[in-house]
Amino acid sequence: MPGFLFEKQGPLNSYMFGANFRRWPLTCGVWLRNNTIDLKNLTDIILLFGYQFPINHDNSSRITVFYSYDITVSNLTNHNSGSHEIGIRTNFDNFYILKCDNCKDDR
């Protein structure tokens, strides 16, 4: 699943391009981080690995625990050799705030 993420923190911009690949229950991904949108000044390569845990009987809701490692490839390698991150994500595919069993689905 390809993606793009733009982050702005004060005067600093960060662009991330990459993709996650899923095959139940595993997730892995590769992302590139850059300070400009043209990828000429690549700062980091991010490797991601995750595992999905079902939290209901039909696997429609799940928790994913993931680990990622940022490999610094810019001039900052003299000061930073990379960073580790652990995250938790939840998915509720069949979660409804208001649900009408008698309503027609117009999709």
GROMACS .gro file of N, CA, C and O in nm:
model
  428
    1MET      N    1   0.084  -0.115   0.000
    1MET     CA    2   0.000   0.000   0.000
    1MET      C    3   0.090   0.124   0.000
    1MET      O    4   0.152   0.156   0.100
    2PRO      N    5   0.101   0.195  -0.114
    2PRO     CA    6   0.189   0.312  -0.122
    2PRO      C    7   0.132   0.431  -0.046
    2PRO      O    8   0.011   0.439  -0.022
    3GLY      N    9   0.220   0.522  -0.007
    3GLY     CA   10   0.173   0.637   0.067
    3GLY      C   11   0.267   0.755   0.058
    3GLY      O   12   0.381   0.745   0.012
    4PHE      N   13   0.216   0.870   0.100
    4PHE     CA   14   0.290   0.995   0.105
    4PHE      C   15   0.250   1.067   0.233
    4PHE      O   16   0.132   1.069   0.269
    5LEU      N   17   0.347   1.123   0.303
    5LEU     CA   18   0.320   1.196   0.426
    5LEU      C   19   0.400   1.324   0.425
    5LEU      O   20   0.522   1.323   0.399
    6PHE      N   21   0.334   1.436   0.452
    6PHE     CA   22   0.400   1.566   0.466
    6PHE      C   23   0.388   1.610   0.611
    6PHE      O   24   0.279   1.606   0.668
    7GLU      N   25   0.500   1.649   0.670
    7GLU     CA   26   0.500   1.700   0.806
    7GLU      C   27   0.564   1.838   0.808
    7GLU      O   28   0.663   1.862   0.738
    8LYS      N   29   0.508   1.927   0.886
    8LYS     CA   30   0.565   2.060   0.905
    8LYS      C   31   0.575   2.087   1.054
    8LYS      O   32   0.476   2.079   1.125
    9GLN      N   33   0.696   2.114   1.099
    9GLN     CA   34   0.721   2.146   1.239
    9GLN      C   35   0.798   2.277   1.242
    9GLN      O   36   0.919   2.280   1.222
   10GLY      N   37   0.724   2.387   1.264
   10GLY     CA   38   0.786   2.518   1.259
   10GLY      C   39   0.835   2.546   1.118
   10GLY      O   40   0.762   2.527   1.022
   11PRO      N   41   0.962   2.584   1.103
   11PRO     CA   42   1.013   2.613   0.968
   11PRO      C   43   1.059   2.488   0.892
   11PRO      O   44   1.095   2.497   0.775
   12LEU      N   45   1.057   2.372   0.956
   12LEU     CA   46   1.109   2.251   0.893
   12LEU      C   47   0.999   2.171   0.824
   12LEU      O   48   0.891   2.151   0.880
   13ASN      N   49   1.028   2.126   0.702
   13ASN     CA   50   0.937   2.040   0.627
   13ASN      C   51   0.999   1.902   0.614
   13ASN      O   52   1.121   1.887   0.604
   14SER      N   53   0.913   1.801   0.612
   14SER     CA   54   0.958   1.664   0.592
   14SER      C   55   0.860   1.594   0.499
   14SER      O   56   0.739   1.604   0.516
   15TYR      N   57   0.913   1.524   0.399
   15TYR     CA   58   0.832   1.450   0.303
   15TYR      C   59   0.869   1.303   0.313
   15TYR      O   60   0.988   1.269   0.313
   16MET      N   61   0.770   1.217   0.322
   16MET     CA   62   0.795   1.073   0.327
   16MET      C   63   0.720   1.004   0.215
   16MET      O   64   0.601   1.029   0.193
   17PHE      N   65   0.790   0.918   0.143
   17PHE     CA   66   0.734   0.837   0.037
   17PHE      C   67   0.764   0.692   0.069
   17PHE      O   68   0.875   0.661   0.110
   18GLY      N   69   0.670   0.603   0.049
   18GLY     CA   70   0.699   0.463   0.076
   18GLY      C   71   0.580   0.374   0.057
   18GLY      O   72   0.477   0.414   0.002
   19ALA      N   73   0.593   0.253   0.106
   19ALA     CA   74   0.487   0.155   0.094
   19ALA      C   75   0.496   0.054   0.206
   19ALA      O   76   0.604   0.019   0.252
   20ASN      N   77   0.378   0.009   0.250
   20ASN     CA   78   0.367  -0.103   0.343
   20ASN      C   79   0.310  -0.221   0.267
   20ASN      O   80   0.223  -0.205   0.181
   21PHE      N   81   0.358  -0.337   0.297
   21PHE     CA   82   0.312  -0.461   0.235
   21PHE      C   83   0.253  -0.549   0.344
   21PHE      O   84   0.318  -0.571   0.446
   22ARG      N   85   0.132  -0.597   0.322
   22ARG     CA   86   0.063  -0.675   0.425
   22ARG      C   87   0.029  -0.814   0.372
   22ARG      O   88  -0.020  -0.830   0.262
   23ARG      N   89   0.057  -0.909   0.454
   23ARG     CA   90   0.012  -1.047   0.433
   23ARG      C   91  -0.018  -1.100   0.572
   23ARG      O   92   0.074  -1.121   0.651
   24TRP      N   93  -0.146  -1.114   0.600
   24TRP     CA   94  -0.193  -1.145   0.735
   24TRP      C   95  -0.109  -1.253   0.798
   24TRP      O   96  -0.084  -1.355   0.735
   25PRO      N   97  -0.059  -1.236   0.916
   25PRO     CA   98  -0.072  -1.125   1.009
   25PRO      C   99   0.048  -1.028   1.007
   25PRO      O  100   0.065  -0.949   1.097
   26LEU      N  101   0.132  -1.035   0.903
   26LEU     CA  102   0.255  -0.956   0.901
   26LEU      C  103   0.239  -0.829   0.817
   26LEU      O  104   0.165  -0.827   0.719
   27THR      N  105   0.314  -0.728   0.855
   27THR     CA  106   0.324  -0.603   0.780
   27THR      C  107   0.471  -0.566   0.774
   27THR      O  108   0.542  -0.575   0.874
   28CYS      N  109   0.519  -0.527   0.656
   28CYS     CA  110   0.654  -0.474   0.645
   28CYS      C  111   0.649  -0.354   0.551
   28CYS      O  112   0.558  -0.343   0.468
   29GLY      N  113   0.743  -0.264   0.565
   29GLY     CA  114   0.741  -0.144   0.482
   29GLY      C  115   0.877  -0.083   0.467
   29GLY      O  116   0.968  -0.106   0.547
   30VAL      N  117   0.889  -0.003   0.362
   30VAL     CA  118   1.010   0.074   0.334
   30VAL      C  119   0.965   0.216   0.299
   30VAL      O  120   0.876   0.235   0.214
   31TRP      N  121   1.023   0.315   0.366
   31TRP     CA  122   0.988   0.455   0.346
   31TRP      C  123   1.115   0.538   0.330
   31TRP      O  124   1.220   0.504   0.385
   32LEU      N  125   1.104   0.645   0.253
   32LEU     CA  126   1.214   0.739   0.233
   32LEU      C  127   1.172   0.874   0.289
   32LEU      O  128   1.062   0.921   0.260
   33ARG      N  129   1.258   0.936   0.368
   33ARG     CA  130   1.230   1.070   0.423
   33ARG      C  131   1.326   1.169   0.360
   33ARG      O  132   1.444   1.140   0.340
   34ASN      N  133   1.272   1.288   0.331
   34ASN     CA  134   1.348   1.389   0.262
   34ASN      C  135   1.306   1.527   0.310
   34ASN      O  136   1.194   1.546   0.356
   35ASN      N  137   1.393   1.626   0.295
   35ASN     CA  138   1.360   1.763   0.330
   35ASN      C  139   1.297   1.840   0.215
   35ASN      O  140   1.244   1.948   0.235
   36THR      N  141   1.308   1.788   0.094
   36THR     CA  142   1.246   1.849  -0.023
   36THR      C  143   1.164   1.742  -0.094
   36THR      O  144   1.185   1.623  -0.076
   37ILE      N  145   1.073   1.785  -0.179
   37ILE     CA  146   0.982   1.690  -0.243
   37ILE      C  147   1.048   1.614  -0.359
   37ILE      O  148   0.996   1.514  -0.406
   38ASP      N  149   1.166   1.653  -0.404
   38ASP     CA  150   1.228   1.593  -0.522
   38ASP      C  151   1.321   1.475  -0.492
   38ASP      O  152   1.379   1.419  -0.583
   39LEU      N  153   1.337   1.436  -0.368
   39LEU     CA  154   1.419   1.321  -0.326
   39LEU      C  155   1.568   1.337  -0.357
   39LEU      O  156   1.641   1.240  -0.357
   40LYS      N  157   1.616   1.460  -0.383
   40LYS     CA  158   1.759   1.478  -0.407
   40LYS      C  159   1.839   1.484  -0.277
   40LYS      O  160   1.957   1.455  -0.276
   41ASN      N  161   1.776   1.523  -0.169
   41ASN     CA  162   1.844   1.534  -0.040
   41ASN      C  163   1.788   1.432   0.058
   41ASN      O  164   1.735   1.468   0.163
   42LEU      N  165   1.799   1.307   0.026
   42LEU     CA  166   1.745   1.200   0.109
   42LEU      C  167   1.812   1.202   0.246
   42LEU      O  168   1.934   1.210   0.256
   43THR      N  169   1.729   1.200   0.352
   43THR     CA  170   1.785   1.206   0.487
   43THR      C  171   1.777   1.072   0.560
   43THR      O  172   1.864   1.040   0.639
   44ASP      N  173   1.670   0.995   0.536
   44ASP     CA  174   1.652   0.869   0.609
   44ASP      C  175   1.588   0.763   0.521
   44ASP      O  176   1.507   0.793   0.433
   45ILE      N  177   1.622   0.639   0.549
   45ILE     CA  178   1.551   0.522   0.497
   45ILE      C  179   1.490   0.454   0.618
   45ILE      O  180   1.559   0.428   0.717
   46ILE      N  181   1.361   0.428   0.612
   46ILE     CA  182   1.289   0.373   0.727
   46ILE      C  183   1.242   0.232   0.694
   46ILE      O  184   1.173   0.212   0.593
   47LEU      N  185   1.279   0.137   0.776
   47LEU     CA  186   1.235  -0.001   0.762
   47LEU      C  187   1.135  -0.031   0.872
   47LEU      O  188   1.158   0.004   0.988
   48LEU      N  189   1.025  -0.096   0.837
   48LEU     CA  190   0.916  -0.118   0.932
   48LEU      C  191   0.875  -0.265   0.929
   48LEU      O  192   0.870  -0.327   0.822
   49PHE      N  193   0.848  -0.320   1.046
   49PHE     CA  194   0.798  -0.457   1.058
   49PHE      C  195   0.689  -0.458   1.164
   49PHE      O  196   0.706  -0.401   1.272
   50GLY      N  197   0.575  -0.521   1.134
   50GLY     CA  198   0.466  -0.525   1.231
   50GLY      C  199   0.394  -0.658   1.232
   50GLY      O  200   0.404  -0.737   1.137
   51TYR      N  201   0.319  -0.681   1.338
   51TYR     CA  202   0.240  -0.803   1.354
   51TYR      C  203   0.101  -0.764   1.400
   51TYR      O  204   0.086  -0.684   1.492
   52GLN      N  205  -0.001  -0.820   1.334
   52GLN     CA  206  -0.140  -0.788   1.367
   52GLN      C  207  -0.200  -0.894   1.458
   52GLN      O  208  -0.187  -1.013   1.432
   53PHE      N  209  -0.266  -0.847   1.564
   53PHE     CA  210  -0.335  -0.934   1.658
   53PHE      C  211  -0.485  -0.912   1.646
   53PHE      O  212  -0.531  -0.798   1.665
   54PRO      N  213  -0.563  -1.015   1.612
   54PRO     CA  214  -0.708  -0.995   1.606
   54PRO      C  215  -0.766  -0.972   1.746
   54PRO      O  216  -0.717  -1.030   1.843
   55ILE      N  217  -0.870  -0.887   1.754
   55ILE     CA  218  -0.933  -0.864   1.884
   55ILE      C  219  -1.080  -0.900   1.882
   55ILE      O  220  -1.152  -0.873   1.976
   56ASN      N  221  -1.125  -0.963   1.772
   56ASN     CA  222  -1.260  -1.020   1.769
   56ASN      C  223  -1.257  -1.146   1.684
   56ASN      O  224  -1.157  -1.179   1.621
   57HIS      N  225  -1.368  -1.217   1.678
   57HIS     CA  226  -1.370  -1.350   1.616
   57HIS      C  227  -1.353  -1.349   1.465
   57HIS      O  228  -1.306  -1.446   1.407
   58ASP      N  229  -1.390  -1.241   1.393
   58ASP     CA  230  -1.379  -1.242   1.247
   58ASP      C  231  -1.262  -1.159   1.194
   58ASP      O  232  -1.253  -1.132   1.074
   59ASN      N  233  -1.170  -1.119   1.280
   59ASN     CA  234  -1.049  -1.043   1.243
   59ASN      C  235  -1.077  -0.906   1.184
   59ASN      O  236  -0.988  -0.844   1.127
   60SER      N  237  -1.200  -0.855   1.193
   60SER     CA  238  -1.229  -0.724   1.136
   60SER      C  239  -1.174  -0.612   1.224
   60SER      O  240  -1.151  -0.502   1.175
   61SER      N  241  -1.152  -0.637   1.351
   61SER     CA  242  -1.089  -0.540   1.440
   61SER      C  243  -0.959  -0.602   1.489
   61SER      O  244  -0.955  -0.719   1.525
   62ARG      N  245  -0.853  -0.521   1.489
   62ARG     CA  246  -0.723  -0.576   1.523
   62ARG      C  247  -0.631  -0.467   1.579
   62ARG      O  248  -0.654  -0.348   1.558
   63ILE      N  249  -0.529  -0.512   1.645
   63ILE     CA  250  -0.423  -0.426   1.695
   63ILE      C  251  -0.295  -0.467   1.623
   63ILE      O  252  -0.264  -0.585   1.614
   64THR      N  253  -0.223  -0.368   1.571
   64THR     CA  254  -0.095  -0.394   1.507
   64THR      C  255   0.015  -0.333   1.593
   64THR      O  256   0.009  -0.215   1.630
   65VAL      N  257   0.113  -0.412   1.628
   65VAL     CA  258   0.230  -0.366   1.700
   65VAL      C  259   0.344  -0.365   1.598
   65VAL      O  260   0.365  -0.464   1.528
   66PHE      N  261   0.411  -0.250   1.587
   66PHE     CA  262   0.517  -0.244   1.486
   66PHE      C  263   0.645  -0.184   1.544
   66PHE      O  264   0.644  -0.112   1.644
   67TYR      N  265   0.753  -0.218   1.478
   67TYR     CA  266   0.886  -0.167   1.509
   67TYR      C  267   0.942  -0.106   1.382
   67TYR      O  268   0.927  -0.164   1.273
   68SER      N  269   1.001   0.011   1.393
   68SER     CA  270   1.066   0.070   1.276
   68SER      C  271   1.204   0.121   1.316
   68SER      O  272   1.229   0.156   1.432
   69TYR      N  273   1.290   0.123   1.218
   69TYR     CA  274   1.425   0.174   1.237
   69TYR      C  275   1.455   0.276   1.128
   69TYR      O  276   1.438   0.247   1.009
   70ASP      N  277   1.495   0.395   1.168
   70ASP     CA  278   1.532   0.501   1.075
   70ASP      C  279   1.683   0.497   1.053
   70ASP      O  280   1.759   0.518   1.148
   71ILE      N  281   1.723   0.470   0.931
   71ILE     CA  282   1.865   0.469   0.895
   71ILE      C  283   1.899   0.606   0.839
   71ILE      O  284   1.845   0.647   0.736
   72THR      N  285   1.986   0.679   0.907
   72THR     CA  286   2.025   0.812   0.862
   72THR      C  287   2.125   0.800   0.749
   72THR      O  288   2.228   0.732   0.763
   73VAL      N  289   2.095   0.864   0.635
   73VAL     CA  290   2.185   0.857   0.519
   73VAL      C  291   2.235   0.996   0.478
   73VAL      O  292   2.306   1.008   0.380
   74SER      N  293   2.202   1.097   0.555
   74SER     CA  294   2.246   1.233   0.524
   74SER      C  295   2.378   1.262   0.596
   74SER      O  296   2.438   1.173   0.656
   75ASN      N  297   2.419   1.387   0.594
   75ASN     CA  298   2.542   1.428   0.662
   75ASN      C  299   2.531   1.416   0.813
   75ASN      O  300   2.630   1.431   0.883
   76LEU      N  301   2.412   1.390   0.866
   76LEU     CA  302   2.394   1.375   1.010
   76LEU      C  303   2.447   1.241   1.062
   76LEU      O  304   2.443   1.217   1.182
   77THR      N  305   2.495   1.153   0.973
   77THR     CA  306   2.544   1.022   1.019
   77THR      C  307   2.660   1.036   1.116
   77THR      O  308   2.686   0.946   1.195
   78ASN      N  309   2.732   1.149   1.112
   78ASN     CA  310   2.840   1.171   1.208
   78ASN      C  311   2.786   1.196   1.349
   78ASN      O  312   2.856   1.177   1.447
   79HIS      N  313   2.658   1.241   1.358
   79HIS     CA  314   2.598   1.276   1.487
   79HIS      C  315   2.485   1.183   1.527
   79HIS      O  316   2.445   1.180   1.642
   80ASN      N  317   2.430   1.109   1.431
   80ASN     CA  318   2.313   1.025   1.457
   80ASN      C  319   2.323   0.901   1.369
   80ASN      O  320   2.328   0.912   1.247
   81SER      N  321   2.327   0.785   1.429
   81SER     CA  322   2.339   0.662   1.351
   81SER      C  323   2.203   0.599   1.320
   81SER      O  324   2.197   0.496   1.257
   82GLY      N  325   2.094   0.662   1.363
   82GLY     CA  326   1.960   0.608   1.337
   82GLY      C  327   1.877   0.612   1.464
   82GLY      O  328   1.925   0.647   1.571
   83SER      N  329   1.750   0.575   1.449
   83SER     CA  330   1.663   0.576   1.566
   83SER      C  331   1.564   0.461   1.558
   83SER      O  332   1.528   0.414   1.451
   84HIS      N  333   1.519   0.416   1.674
   84HIS     CA  334   1.424   0.306   1.688
   84HIS      C  335   1.288   0.362   1.728
   84HIS      O  336   1.281   0.461   1.801
   85GLU      N  337   1.182   0.296   1.684
   85GLU     CA  338   1.046   0.337   1.720
   85GLU      C  339   0.959   0.214   1.736
   85GLU      O  340   0.965   0.122   1.655
   86ILE      N  341   0.877   0.213   1.839
   86ILE     CA  342   0.779   0.108   1.860
   86ILE      C  343   0.643   0.175   1.863
   86ILE      O  344   0.626   0.278   1.928
   87GLY      N  345   0.547   0.120   1.791
   87GLY     CA  346   0.415   0.181   1.784
   87GLY      C  347   0.303   0.079   1.794
   87GLY      O  348   0.324  -0.041   1.774
   88ILE      N  349   0.185   0.128   1.825
   88ILE     CA  350   0.065   0.046   1.831
   88ILE      C  351  -0.044   0.116   1.752
   88ILE      O  352  -0.066   0.236   1.769
   89ARG      N  353  -0.109   0.043   1.663
   89ARG     CA  354  -0.219   0.097   1.582
   89ARG      C  355  -0.340   0.006   1.599
   89ARG      O  356  -0.327  -0.116   1.604
   90THR      N  357  -0.457   0.065   1.606
   90THR     CA  358  -0.581  -0.013   1.615
   90THR      C  359  -0.664   0.010   1.490
   90THR      O  360  -0.664   0.119   1.433
   91ASN      N  361  -0.734  -0.093   1.447
   91ASN     CA  362  -0.828  -0.087   1.335
   91ASN      C  363  -0.961  -0.142   1.382
   91ASN      O  364  -0.967  -0.250   1.440
   92PHE      N  365  -1.066  -0.066   1.357
   92PHE     CA  366  -1.202  -0.108   1.388
   92PHE      C  367  -1.281  -0.101   1.258
   92PHE      O  368  -1.349  -0.002   1.231
   93ASP      N  369  -1.274  -0.205   1.175
   93ASP     CA  370  -1.337  -0.202   1.043
   93ASP      C  371  -1.489  -0.200   1.050
   93ASP      O  372  -1.554  -0.145   0.963
   94ASN      N  373  -1.548  -0.261   1.150
   94ASN     CA  374  -1.694  -0.267   1.161
   94ASN      C  375  -1.743  -0.184   1.279
   94ASN      O  376  -1.836  -0.222   1.348
   95PHE      N  377  -1.682  -0.069   1.300
   95PHE     CA  378  -1.719   0.018   1.410
   95PHE      C  379  -1.814   0.127   1.359
   95PHE      O  380  -1.784   0.195   1.262
   96TYR      N  381  -1.928   0.140   1.420
   96TYR     CA  382  -2.027   0.239   1.380
   96TYR      C  383  -2.065   0.324   1.501
   96TYR      O  384  -2.093   0.271   1.608
   97ILE      N  385  -2.068   0.456   1.482
   97ILE     CA  386  -2.119   0.543   1.587
   97ILE      C  387  -2.271   0.536   1.588
   97ILE      O  388  -2.334   0.521   1.690
   98LEU      N  389  -2.331   0.545   1.470
   98LEU     CA  390  -2.476   0.527   1.454
   98LEU      C  391  -2.497   0.418   1.350
   98LEU      O  392  -2.442   0.425   1.241
   99LYS      N  393  -2.573   0.318   1.382
   99LYS     CA  394  -2.596   0.209   1.289
   99LYS      C  395  -2.746   0.186   1.276
   99LYS      O  396  -2.816   0.177   1.375
  100CYS      N  397  -2.790   0.175   1.153
  100CYS     CA  398  -2.932   0.153   1.125
  100CYS      C  399  -2.944   0.021   1.050
  100CYS      O  400  -2.902   0.011   0.935
  101ASP      N  401  -2.996  -0.082   1.113
  101ASP     CA  402  -3.009  -0.212   1.049
  101ASP      C  403  -3.115  -0.212   0.939
  101ASP      O  404  -3.111  -0.294   0.848
  102ASN      N  405  -3.212  -0.122   0.944
  102ASN     CA  406  -3.320  -0.116   0.845
  102ASN      C  407  -3.292  -0.016   0.734
  102ASN      O  408  -3.375  -0.001   0.644
  103CYS      N  409  -3.178   0.052   0.736
  103CYS     CA  410  -3.148   0.154   0.635
  103CYS      C  411  -3.092   0.088   0.510
  103CYS      O  412  -3.021  -0.012   0.516
  104LYS      N  413  -3.122   0.149   0.394
  104LYS     CA  414  -3.071   0.102   0.265
  104LYS      C  415  -2.930   0.156   0.245
  104LYS      O  416  -2.906   0.275   0.264
  105ASP      N  417  -2.838   0.071   0.204
  105ASP     CA  418  -2.702   0.113   0.175
  105ASP      C  419  -2.695   0.156   0.029
  105ASP      O  420  -2.714   0.074  -0.060
  106ASP      N  421  -2.671   0.283   0.002
  106ASP     CA  422  -2.673   0.336  -0.135
  106ASP      C  423  -2.537   0.330  -0.205
  106ASP      O  424  -2.520   0.391  -0.308
  107ARG      N  425  -2.442   0.258  -0.152
  107ARG     CA  426  -2.311   0.254  -0.215
  107ARG      C  427  -2.311   0.176  -0.341
  107ARG      O  428  -2.360   0.092  -0.384
   0.00000   0.00000   0.00000
